[in-house]
Amino acid sequence: MSSTSPAPTYYIIFVTAAVLLLKAVNEEVTEPYMDEPFHIPQAQAYCKGDYWTWDPKITTPPGLYVLSLIFKTIFMLKCNLSMLRLTPMLSLMALPIALTPLVSYHKRERPPPSITTPLLEAVILAAFPIAWFFGFLYYTEVPSLVSVVGTVVLALEGKHWRAALLGLVSCTFRQNNIVWVLYAYALSQVLYLRFRRALPNEKPPSKLHDPPALEASPVDLLWSISSAPRVLPDILLNFVPYALVLVAFGAFVVWNGGIVLGDKANHVPAFHVPQLYYFVGFVTAFGWPALVTGKGGVPTLARDVYAKMFGSKRNTIVTGVASAIMCLTIYKFTIQHPFLLSDNRHYTFYIWRRVFLLHPVVPYLLVPGYIACAWAWYLRIGHDQTLLQNLLLPVFVVPTLLPTPLLEPRYFLIPYILLRAQVKDVPLWGLVLEALWYAGINAVTMWVFLYQERVGVGRFMW
């Protein structure tokens, strides 16, 4: 297949739908909406060559505006609302291309030789409702996601200097992408240590204790940690470019007096432990088609989850202790952000009021469900992964979500995509089910956003 191979039909449909939907958004939403009134004037200032004027309400660096400036130069675009919204839409079109090598890597398949022939699974994953929705508004989410996925792919390919450079770019879209830069390095090294082999006539390299995920026990994790010093000399050199990014990020934090760029009063870091539980519920609610299409289907998954939770006396005790700790963290660390309680243009406003505030006991009743969902995902991705591969993403999710006081689906976008990409064996019928699920959500949410505006309230969105 040549580098000029024609794009598959499903990608053409994806691109066509995106173009038509952006046209509809521009026709219906003719004024900047929600966060756009902050981003649009800032981007227009950059288009005029004014790089020093800055809106103090903007919390993220200027990567989005620089990208728009690049597109303006290449395509000779104007810097009006409609043209600026092309930036996230073009990023959305690039997302299947970025996701294809990542999905292929986890499936251990060679990616298509042409970038114009993304995998069907990558196209479906790019239509994930949060990514799809924000591909048509002037927000940072989709360019940020594309840059993070690209960083992970380059790191997995061993191109660490390029990965670090793209990772640095990703931090200009959202500061907490620094966590995903480090994740890219960590994942690449865990996989490098897993698959490396000694050359002929050489002594075997030091081994990291990292057994298959579904065969591992808590003791294995301790052994993995204790074996890490043996392999550190073999992976430190690859850390150099990422360390430089880390130093640059540290310098920014010192210069800025914190991670958040502007509007610091409304973005104070918190210790929001239940945010981790919301994420588990979120990925299960959206990703269930991939979750239940493993070997044996729902019955096997349910049986295995039950065994992990209650299959032995030890498991039952662990589940009980975990539940008690989670209930305590819900009691002590639940945060009801003022935006969550007051902004009725977001779906989270209604979910919070109609589910979590239905009765004081509801948040605690959800705890067994959180545990079951967490085990389901661990089992689903663990069939062909090692213990450390399975645990790596949850470890890096913690510093991205724990400090965020606001329940906001956009914060879950990157970890969801990285998690879903690890499900390597979704059958074709499962992909069709997933595509229909995403398409149904996208159709409803975009229709509501475009055509169900409420007087005195506004347009509803994620």
Tab-separated table of C-alpha atoms in Angstrom:
chain	number	residue	atom	x	y	z
A	1	MET	CA	0.000	0.000	0.000
A	2	SER	CA	1.494	3.366	-0.963
A	3	SER	CA	1.546	6.540	1.055
A	4	THR	CA	-1.171	7.893	-1.230
A	5	SER	CA	-3.653	5.078	-0.683
A	6	PRO	CA	-7.276	6.255	-0.709
A	7	ALA	CA	-8.928	6.817	2.630
A	8	PRO	CA	-11.342	4.081	3.695
A	9	THR	CA	-15.061	4.797	3.488
A	10	TYR	CA	-15.544	4.946	7.247
A	11	TYR	CA	-12.909	7.689	7.574
A	12	ILE	CA	-14.495	9.643	4.731
A	13	ILE	CA	-17.834	9.390	6.560
A	14	PHE	CA	-16.151	10.605	9.767
A	15	VAL	CA	-14.606	13.613	8.016
A	16	THR	CA	-17.790	14.451	6.099
A	17	ALA	CA	-19.880	14.308	9.275
A	18	ALA	CA	-17.399	16.593	11.024
A	19	VAL	CA	-17.498	19.171	8.215
A	20	LEU	CA	-21.285	19.182	8.070
A	21	LEU	CA	-21.609	19.443	11.827
A	22	LEU	CA	-19.178	22.364	12.037
A	23	LYS	CA	-21.255	24.090	9.382
A	24	ALA	CA	-24.368	23.539	11.508
A	25	VAL	CA	-22.630	24.811	14.639
A	26	ASN	CA	-21.477	27.955	12.870
A	27	GLU	CA	-24.969	28.566	11.512
A	28	GLU	CA	-26.728	28.087	14.856
A	29	VAL	CA	-24.143	29.312	17.361
A	30	THR	CA	-23.156	32.607	15.815
A	31	GLU	CA	-21.672	34.129	18.961
A	32	PRO	CA	-18.853	32.743	21.111
A	33	TYR	CA	-20.314	30.371	23.696
A	34	MET	CA	-19.344	29.365	27.253
A	35	ASP	CA	-15.504	29.518	27.336
A	36	GLU	CA	-15.186	30.808	23.765
A	37	PRO	CA	-15.661	34.475	24.784
A	38	PHE	CA	-12.302	34.170	26.536
A	39	HIS	CA	-10.456	32.179	23.873
A	40	ILE	CA	-11.703	33.901	20.708
A	41	PRO	CA	-10.520	37.472	21.519
A	42	GLN	CA	-7.198	36.087	22.719
A	43	ALA	CA	-6.694	34.190	19.468
A	44	GLN	CA	-7.646	37.272	17.465
A	45	ALA	CA	-5.047	39.273	19.364
A	46	TYR	CA	-2.437	36.715	18.319
A	47	CYS	CA	-3.634	36.949	14.716
A	48	LYS	CA	-2.956	40.689	14.862
A	49	GLY	CA	0.559	40.085	16.156
A	50	ASP	CA	-0.281	41.182	19.696
A	51	TYR	CA	1.373	38.486	21.811
A	52	TRP	CA	1.535	40.449	25.045
A	53	THR	CA	-2.106	41.209	25.787
A	54	TRP	CA	-3.510	38.445	27.996
A	55	ASP	CA	-6.949	37.854	29.466
A	56	PRO	CA	-6.401	37.073	33.169
A	57	LYS	CA	-9.451	34.787	33.154
A	58	ILE	CA	-7.743	32.299	30.810
A	59	THR	CA	-6.297	29.379	32.762
A	60	THR	CA	-4.324	27.571	30.029
A	61	PRO	CA	-1.181	28.499	28.004
A	62	PRO	CA	-1.441	29.848	24.449
A	63	GLY	CA	-0.910	26.626	22.485
A	64	LEU	CA	-4.408	26.776	20.995
A	65	TYR	CA	-3.882	30.304	19.703
A	66	VAL	CA	-0.462	29.494	18.253
A	67	LEU	CA	-1.943	26.484	16.443
A	68	SER	CA	-4.679	28.705	14.997
A	69	LEU	CA	-2.016	31.157	13.896
A	70	ILE	CA	-0.182	28.336	12.107
A	71	PHE	CA	-3.390	27.232	10.352
A	72	LYS	CA	-4.105	30.867	9.433
A	73	THR	CA	-0.679	31.139	7.807
A	74	ILE	CA	-0.890	27.814	5.960
A	75	PHE	CA	-4.485	28.045	4.739
A	76	MET	CA	-4.778	31.859	4.647
A	77	LEU	CA	-7.770	31.794	6.980
A	78	LYS	CA	-9.453	34.696	8.677
A	79	CYS	CA	-9.510	34.898	12.455
A	80	ASN	CA	-13.265	35.102	12.866
A	81	LEU	CA	-15.324	32.724	14.995
A	82	SER	CA	-16.127	30.266	12.197
A	83	MET	CA	-12.555	29.983	10.974
A	84	LEU	CA	-11.086	29.658	14.464
A	85	ARG	CA	-13.394	26.724	15.135
A	86	LEU	CA	-11.592	24.967	12.302
A	87	THR	CA	-8.631	24.489	14.657
A	88	PRO	CA	-10.300	21.916	16.933
A	89	MET	CA	-12.151	20.368	13.991
A	90	LEU	CA	-8.946	19.800	12.031
A	91	SER	CA	-7.460	18.343	15.194
A	92	LEU	CA	-10.468	16.026	15.425
A	93	MET	CA	-9.849	14.898	11.844
A	94	ALA	CA	-6.241	14.145	12.764
A	95	LEU	CA	-7.227	12.172	15.862
A	96	PRO	CA	-7.932	8.821	14.077
A	97	ILE	CA	-4.559	9.131	12.358
A	98	ALA	CA	-2.837	9.726	15.710
A	99	LEU	CA	-4.752	6.894	17.388
A	100	THR	CA	-4.049	4.271	14.711
A	101	PRO	CA	-0.430	3.503	15.732
A	102	LEU	CA	-1.423	3.513	19.417
A	103	VAL	CA	-4.244	1.022	18.855
A	104	SER	CA	-2.000	-1.047	16.583
A	105	TYR	CA	0.727	-1.109	19.206
A	106	HIS	CA	-1.578	-2.466	21.872
A	107	LYS	CA	-2.967	-5.028	19.405
A	108	ARG	CA	0.632	-5.908	18.447
A	109	GLU	CA	-0.140	-5.357	14.813
A	110	ARG	CA	1.751	-3.387	12.230
A	111	PRO	CA	-0.107	-0.112	11.552
A	112	PRO	CA	-1.236	0.669	8.012
A	113	PRO	CA	1.668	2.087	5.969
A	114	SER	CA	-0.435	5.049	4.859
A	115	ILE	CA	-1.561	7.750	7.274
A	116	THR	CA	-4.664	8.213	5.127
A	117	THR	CA	-5.942	4.754	6.085
A	118	PRO	CA	-6.644	4.876	9.824
A	119	LEU	CA	-8.024	1.797	11.515
A	120	LEU	CA	-11.769	1.462	11.958
A	121	GLU	CA	-11.245	1.146	15.716
A	122	ALA	CA	-9.261	4.390	15.762
A	123	VAL	CA	-12.006	6.235	13.874
A	124	ILE	CA	-14.648	4.946	16.295
A	125	LEU	CA	-12.536	5.916	19.298
A	126	ALA	CA	-12.056	9.400	17.823
A	127	ALA	CA	-15.858	9.741	17.795
A	128	PHE	CA	-15.922	9.381	21.583
A	129	PRO	CA	-18.639	11.865	22.648
A	130	ILE	CA	-16.480	14.232	24.694
A	131	ALA	CA	-13.844	14.498	21.953
A	132	TRP	CA	-16.494	14.770	19.233
A	133	PHE	CA	-18.458	17.525	20.975
A	134	PHE	CA	-15.457	19.731	21.689
A	135	GLY	CA	-14.155	19.257	18.166
A	136	PHE	CA	-16.578	21.988	17.067
A	137	LEU	CA	-16.045	24.632	19.735
A	138	TYR	CA	-12.929	26.727	20.223
A	139	TYR	CA	-11.620	24.755	23.180
A	140	THR	CA	-8.231	23.189	23.927
A	141	GLU	CA	-9.491	19.639	24.493
A	142	VAL	CA	-9.002	18.001	21.097
A	143	PRO	CA	-5.635	19.569	20.168
A	144	SER	CA	-4.464	18.638	23.658
A	145	LEU	CA	-5.625	15.053	23.197
A	146	VAL	CA	-3.970	14.697	19.779
A	147	SER	CA	-0.647	15.979	21.108
A	148	VAL	CA	-0.741	13.626	24.106
A	149	VAL	CA	-1.577	10.598	21.945
A	150	GLY	CA	1.253	11.564	19.595
A	151	THR	CA	3.638	11.846	22.529
A	152	VAL	CA	2.744	8.360	23.771
A	153	VAL	CA	3.112	6.891	20.269
A	154	LEU	CA	6.542	8.443	19.714
A	155	ALA	CA	7.721	7.251	23.121
A	156	LEU	CA	6.543	3.704	22.382
A	157	GLU	CA	8.458	3.852	19.109
A	158	GLY	CA	11.618	4.777	21.011
A	159	LYS	CA	11.774	8.287	19.527
A	160	HIS	CA	12.241	9.897	22.911
A	161	TRP	CA	13.561	13.317	21.895
A	162	ARG	CA	10.663	13.802	19.499
A	163	ALA	CA	8.248	12.507	22.123
A	164	ALA	CA	9.592	14.954	24.687
A	165	LEU	CA	9.346	17.837	22.228
A	166	LEU	CA	5.746	17.000	21.347
A	167	GLY	CA	5.064	16.498	25.047
A	168	LEU	CA	6.333	20.006	25.692
A	169	VAL	CA	3.958	21.252	22.988
A	170	SER	CA	1.102	19.361	24.654
A	171	CYS	CA	1.742	21.312	27.859
A	172	THR	CA	1.049	24.531	25.964
A	173	PHE	CA	-2.543	23.329	25.538
A	174	ARG	CA	-3.088	22.137	29.106
A	175	GLN	CA	-0.543	22.314	31.900
A	176	ASN	CA	-1.409	19.001	33.513
A	177	ASN	CA	-0.337	17.227	30.326
A	178	ILE	CA	3.068	17.144	31.997
A	179	VAL	CA	1.708	14.080	33.790
A	180	TRP	CA	1.000	12.374	30.460
A	181	VAL	CA	4.487	13.212	29.218
A	182	LEU	CA	5.872	11.255	32.158
A	183	TYR	CA	3.317	8.514	31.538
A	184	ALA	CA	4.549	8.201	27.946
A	185	TYR	CA	8.098	7.684	29.184
A	186	ALA	CA	7.071	5.226	31.911
A	187	LEU	CA	4.893	3.125	29.587
A	188	SER	CA	7.587	2.988	26.916
A	189	GLN	CA	10.174	1.775	29.426
A	190	VAL	CA	7.912	-0.837	31.013
A	191	LEU	CA	7.278	-2.273	27.551
A	192	TYR	CA	10.940	-1.968	26.584
A	193	LEU	CA	11.972	-3.932	29.662
A	194	ARG	CA	9.265	-6.502	28.991
A	195	PHE	CA	10.251	-7.274	25.423
A	196	ARG	CA	14.000	-6.666	25.287
A	197	ARG	CA	16.226	-9.658	24.639
A	198	ALA	CA	19.967	-10.190	24.956
A	199	LEU	CA	22.001	-10.101	21.771
A	200	PRO	CA	23.929	-13.244	20.766
A	201	ASN	CA	26.998	-13.881	22.936
A	202	GLU	CA	25.851	-11.328	25.511
A	203	LYS	CA	24.808	-12.024	29.061
A	204	PRO	CA	21.072	-11.682	29.770
A	205	PRO	CA	20.054	-8.154	30.808
A	206	SER	CA	18.712	-7.376	34.249
A	207	LYS	CA	15.033	-8.205	34.566
A	208	LEU	CA	12.221	-6.202	36.089
A	209	HIS	CA	9.822	-8.409	38.001
A	210	ASP	CA	6.595	-7.843	36.094
A	211	PRO	CA	4.354	-10.929	35.871
A	212	PRO	CA	1.168	-11.199	33.791
A	213	ALA	CA	-1.514	-8.979	35.302
A	214	LEU	CA	-4.108	-11.696	35.819
A	215	GLU	CA	-1.621	-13.997	37.552
A	216	ALA	CA	-0.095	-11.383	39.841
A	217	SER	CA	-0.675	-10.953	43.559
A	218	PRO	CA	-0.042	-7.968	45.865
A	219	VAL	CA	3.307	-9.545	46.774
A	220	ASP	CA	4.325	-9.341	43.114
A	221	LEU	CA	3.913	-5.583	43.237
A	222	LEU	CA	6.371	-5.422	46.127
A	223	TRP	CA	8.794	-7.586	44.176
A	224	SER	CA	8.394	-5.322	41.140
A	225	ILE	CA	9.271	-2.274	43.218
A	226	SER	CA	12.244	-4.011	44.832
A	227	SER	CA	13.569	-5.125	41.431
A	228	ALA	CA	13.361	-1.627	39.916
A	229	PRO	CA	16.854	-0.465	41.038
A	230	ARG	CA	18.410	-3.284	38.991
A	231	VAL	CA	17.049	-1.900	35.730
A	232	LEU	CA	17.276	1.845	36.413
A	233	PRO	CA	20.721	2.213	34.744
A	234	ASP	CA	19.219	0.759	31.562
A	235	ILE	CA	16.415	3.330	31.294
A	236	LEU	CA	17.876	6.518	32.762
A	237	LEU	CA	19.442	7.690	29.499
A	238	ASN	CA	16.060	7.653	27.812
A	239	PHE	CA	14.713	9.871	30.580
A	240	VAL	CA	17.030	12.775	29.701
A	241	PRO	CA	14.721	14.512	27.162
A	242	TYR	CA	11.726	14.120	29.479
A	243	ALA	CA	13.771	15.480	32.365
A	244	LEU	CA	14.443	18.614	30.318
A	245	VAL	CA	10.702	19.024	29.773
A	246	LEU	CA	10.186	18.549	33.504
A	247	VAL	CA	12.763	21.254	34.248
A	248	ALA	CA	11.090	23.629	31.783
A	249	PHE	CA	7.725	22.944	33.383
A	250	GLY	CA	9.177	23.521	36.846
A	251	ALA	CA	10.585	26.844	35.681
A	252	PHE	CA	7.127	27.820	34.409
A	253	VAL	CA	5.510	26.934	37.738
A	254	VAL	CA	8.076	29.019	39.634
A	255	TRP	CA	7.678	31.964	37.242
A	256	ASN	CA	3.882	31.751	37.300
A	257	GLY	CA	3.570	31.132	41.011
A	258	GLY	CA	1.549	27.944	40.408
A	259	ILE	CA	0.263	25.641	37.692
A	260	VAL	CA	-2.924	27.563	36.797
A	261	LEU	CA	-2.215	30.532	34.551
A	262	GLY	CA	-5.232	32.738	35.272
A	263	ASP	CA	-8.455	32.877	37.292
A	264	LYS	CA	-6.605	31.225	40.153
A	265	ALA	CA	-9.325	31.993	42.689
A	266	ASN	CA	-11.723	29.582	40.959
A	267	HIS	CA	-9.096	26.929	40.234
A	268	VAL	CA	-7.502	26.233	43.590
A	269	PRO	CA	-6.057	22.673	43.780
A	270	ALA	CA	-7.941	20.421	46.180
A	271	PHE	CA	-7.794	16.911	47.601
A	272	HIS	CA	-10.780	15.555	45.702
A	273	VAL	CA	-10.592	11.780	46.223
A	274	PRO	CA	-14.139	11.006	44.959
A	275	GLN	CA	-13.105	12.406	41.569
A	276	LEU	CA	-11.304	9.092	41.044
A	277	TYR	CA	-14.532	7.206	41.707
A	278	TYR	CA	-16.460	9.430	39.290
A	279	PHE	CA	-13.870	8.613	36.641
A	280	VAL	CA	-14.375	4.867	37.123
A	281	GLY	CA	-18.125	5.330	36.740
A	282	PHE	CA	-17.619	7.572	33.712
A	283	VAL	CA	-15.385	5.175	31.774
A	284	THR	CA	-17.786	2.318	32.460
A	285	ALA	CA	-20.870	4.284	31.401
A	286	PHE	CA	-19.250	5.273	28.110
A	287	GLY	CA	-16.981	2.298	27.475
A	288	TRP	CA	-19.263	-0.613	28.308
A	289	PRO	CA	-19.387	-1.931	24.699
A	290	ALA	CA	-15.638	-2.572	24.801
A	291	LEU	CA	-15.867	-3.830	28.372
A	292	VAL	CA	-18.497	-6.525	27.810
A	293	THR	CA	-17.281	-7.884	24.462
A	294	GLY	CA	-14.386	-9.894	25.830
A	295	LYS	CA	-14.159	-13.677	25.690
A	296	GLY	CA	-17.172	-15.141	27.444
A	297	GLY	CA	-19.094	-11.862	27.396
A	298	VAL	CA	-21.006	-10.448	30.339
A	299	PRO	CA	-21.473	-13.741	32.265
A	300	THR	CA	-17.732	-14.452	32.355
A	301	LEU	CA	-16.855	-10.874	33.238
A	302	ALA	CA	-19.455	-10.767	36.012
A	303	ARG	CA	-18.249	-14.100	37.415
A	304	ASP	CA	-14.626	-12.971	37.397
A	305	VAL	CA	-15.450	-9.635	39.032
A	306	TYR	CA	-17.471	-11.414	41.720
A	307	ALA	CA	-14.545	-13.750	42.355
A	308	LYS	CA	-12.171	-10.788	42.762
A	309	MET	CA	-14.548	-9.135	45.214
A	310	PHE	CA	-16.006	-12.075	47.145
A	311	GLY	CA	-14.384	-15.249	45.799
A	312	SER	CA	-12.511	-15.978	49.007
A	313	LYS	CA	-12.492	-14.880	52.607
A	314	ARG	CA	-9.466	-12.700	51.959
A	315	ASN	CA	-11.086	-11.056	48.932
A	316	THR	CA	-14.257	-10.371	50.900
A	317	ILE	CA	-12.277	-8.752	53.711
A	318	VAL	CA	-10.282	-6.637	51.235
A	319	THR	CA	-13.491	-5.534	49.505
A	320	GLY	CA	-15.035	-4.620	52.857
A	321	VAL	CA	-11.997	-2.637	53.980
A	322	ALA	CA	-11.755	-0.873	50.613
A	323	SER	CA	-15.451	-0.005	50.784
A	324	ALA	CA	-15.056	1.441	54.271
A	325	ILE	CA	-12.082	3.549	53.212
A	326	MET	CA	-13.916	4.782	50.129
A	327	CYS	CA	-16.981	5.700	52.192
A	328	LEU	CA	-14.737	7.639	54.557
A	329	THR	CA	-13.108	9.536	51.675
A	330	ILE	CA	-16.529	10.336	50.232
A	331	TYR	CA	-17.609	11.709	53.605
A	332	LYS	CA	-14.428	13.725	54.153
A	333	PHE	CA	-13.410	14.833	50.688
A	334	THR	CA	-16.524	15.283	48.536
A	335	ILE	CA	-16.406	18.750	46.973
A	336	GLN	CA	-19.431	20.540	45.596
A	337	HIS	CA	-17.820	23.219	43.468
A	338	PRO	CA	-19.845	26.452	43.080
A	339	PHE	CA	-19.803	26.009	39.284
A	340	LEU	CA	-21.258	22.496	39.626
A	341	LEU	CA	-24.110	23.778	41.776
A	342	SER	CA	-24.906	26.917	39.795
A	343	ASP	CA	-24.244	26.340	36.089
A	344	ASN	CA	-27.331	24.556	34.768
A	345	ARG	CA	-26.024	24.533	31.192
A	346	HIS	CA	-23.918	21.432	31.912
A	347	TYR	CA	-25.179	17.859	32.156
A	348	THR	CA	-23.151	17.376	35.329
A	349	PHE	CA	-25.423	19.909	37.048
A	350	TYR	CA	-28.409	17.601	36.528
A	351	ILE	CA	-26.519	14.375	37.236
A	352	TRP	CA	-25.316	15.808	40.523
A	353	ARG	CA	-28.734	17.030	41.610
A	354	ARG	CA	-30.784	14.060	40.407
A	355	VAL	CA	-28.402	11.289	41.408
A	356	PHE	CA	-25.876	12.315	44.041
A	357	LEU	CA	-28.198	14.709	45.876
A	358	LEU	CA	-31.232	12.427	45.607
A	359	HIS	CA	-30.555	11.211	49.146
A	360	PRO	CA	-27.520	11.560	51.457
A	361	VAL	CA	-26.925	7.808	51.294
A	362	VAL	CA	-26.699	7.608	47.470
A	363	PRO	CA	-22.952	8.415	47.141
A	364	TYR	CA	-22.185	5.579	49.559
A	365	LEU	CA	-24.465	3.091	47.820
A	366	LEU	CA	-22.412	3.570	44.655
A	367	VAL	CA	-19.188	2.354	46.301
A	368	PRO	CA	-19.624	-1.378	45.481
A	369	GLY	CA	-20.343	-0.363	41.898
A	370	TYR	CA	-17.112	1.640	41.715
A	371	ILE	CA	-15.130	-1.350	42.971
A	372	ALA	CA	-16.842	-3.743	40.564
A	373	CYS	CA	-16.221	-1.420	37.611
A	374	ALA	CA	-12.558	-0.969	38.542
A	375	TRP	CA	-12.068	-4.739	38.683
A	376	ALA	CA	-13.911	-5.155	35.372
A	377	TRP	CA	-11.513	-2.825	33.594
A	378	TYR	CA	-8.470	-4.398	35.288
A	379	LEU	CA	-9.575	-7.815	34.077
A	380	ARG	CA	-10.525	-6.590	30.604
A	381	ILE	CA	-7.189	-5.008	29.766
A	382	GLY	CA	-5.139	-7.535	31.716
A	383	HIS	CA	-5.425	-10.517	29.371
A	384	ASP	CA	-2.285	-9.590	27.462
A	385	GLN	CA	-0.651	-7.099	29.799
A	386	THR	CA	1.703	-7.273	32.735
A	387	LEU	CA	1.014	-6.108	36.267
A	388	LEU	CA	2.846	-2.814	35.790
A	389	GLN	CA	1.190	-2.148	32.452
A	390	ASN	CA	-2.201	-2.522	34.099
A	391	LEU	CA	-1.346	-0.311	37.054
A	392	LEU	CA	0.547	2.407	35.208
A	393	LEU	CA	-2.452	4.344	33.904
A	394	PRO	CA	-4.301	4.410	37.259
A	395	VAL	CA	-1.122	5.676	38.933
A	396	PHE	CA	-0.899	8.606	36.523
A	397	VAL	CA	-4.622	9.296	36.644
A	398	VAL	CA	-4.316	10.139	40.342
A	399	PRO	CA	-2.216	13.339	39.994
A	400	THR	CA	-4.358	14.562	37.101
A	401	LEU	CA	-7.737	14.139	38.803
A	402	LEU	CA	-7.085	14.288	42.544
A	403	PRO	CA	-6.333	18.054	42.636
A	404	THR	CA	-9.332	19.042	40.477
A	405	PRO	CA	-12.250	20.313	42.589
A	406	LEU	CA	-14.779	20.498	39.743
A	407	LEU	CA	-16.628	17.456	38.377
A	408	GLU	CA	-15.994	18.008	34.681
A	409	PRO	CA	-16.185	15.291	31.959
A	410	ARG	CA	-13.475	17.022	29.936
A	411	TYR	CA	-10.948	16.101	32.616
A	412	PHE	CA	-11.661	12.426	31.931
A	413	LEU	CA	-11.065	12.616	28.174
A	414	ILE	CA	-7.358	11.756	27.907
A	415	PRO	CA	-7.299	8.921	30.466
A	416	TYR	CA	-10.430	7.411	28.906
A	417	ILE	CA	-8.834	7.324	25.456
A	418	LEU	CA	-5.592	5.848	26.807
A	419	LEU	CA	-7.532	3.212	28.746
A	420	ARG	CA	-9.830	2.261	25.892
A	421	ALA	CA	-6.867	1.929	23.515
A	422	GLN	CA	-5.531	-0.872	25.748
A	423	VAL	CA	-8.552	-3.088	25.013
A	424	LYS	CA	-6.985	-5.079	22.215
A	425	ASP	CA	-9.548	-7.710	21.249
A	426	VAL	CA	-12.890	-6.020	20.636
A	427	PRO	CA	-14.632	-8.068	17.899
A	428	LEU	CA	-16.180	-6.406	14.853
A	429	TRP	CA	-19.688	-6.642	16.282
A	430	GLY	CA	-18.392	-5.002	19.458
A	431	LEU	CA	-16.913	-2.146	17.435
A	432	VAL	CA	-20.226	-1.713	15.636
A	433	LEU	CA	-22.009	-1.622	18.998
A	434	GLU	CA	-19.513	0.917	20.301
A	435	ALA	CA	-19.907	3.044	17.167
A	436	LEU	CA	-23.693	3.018	17.477
A	437	TRP	CA	-23.457	3.899	21.185
A	438	TYR	CA	-21.175	6.862	20.513
A	439	ALA	CA	-23.204	7.950	17.491
A	440	GLY	CA	-26.435	7.890	19.480
A	441	ILE	CA	-24.958	9.995	22.275
A	442	ASN	CA	-23.401	12.405	19.787
A	443	ALA	CA	-26.656	12.784	17.859
A	444	VAL	CA	-28.652	13.553	20.998
A	445	THR	CA	-26.147	15.902	22.632
A	446	MET	CA	-25.460	17.860	19.440
A	447	TRP	CA	-29.180	18.130	18.631
A	448	VAL	CA	-29.894	19.401	22.132
A	449	PHE	CA	-26.996	21.841	21.933
A	450	LEU	CA	-27.943	23.214	18.518
A	451	TYR	CA	-31.721	23.184	18.529
A	452	GLN	CA	-32.953	23.067	22.121
A	453	GLU	CA	-31.630	26.327	23.488
A	454	ARG	CA	-33.635	27.439	26.509
A	455	VAL	CA	-34.442	31.122	26.982
A	456	GLY	CA	-32.796	32.389	30.121
A	457	VAL	CA	-30.606	29.298	30.431
A	458	GLY	CA	-28.665	28.796	27.196
A	459	ARG	CA	-27.402	25.757	25.335
A	460	PHE	CA	-26.755	22.462	27.102
A	461	MET	CA	-23.322	20.870	26.823
A	462	TRP	CA	-20.909	18.535	28.540
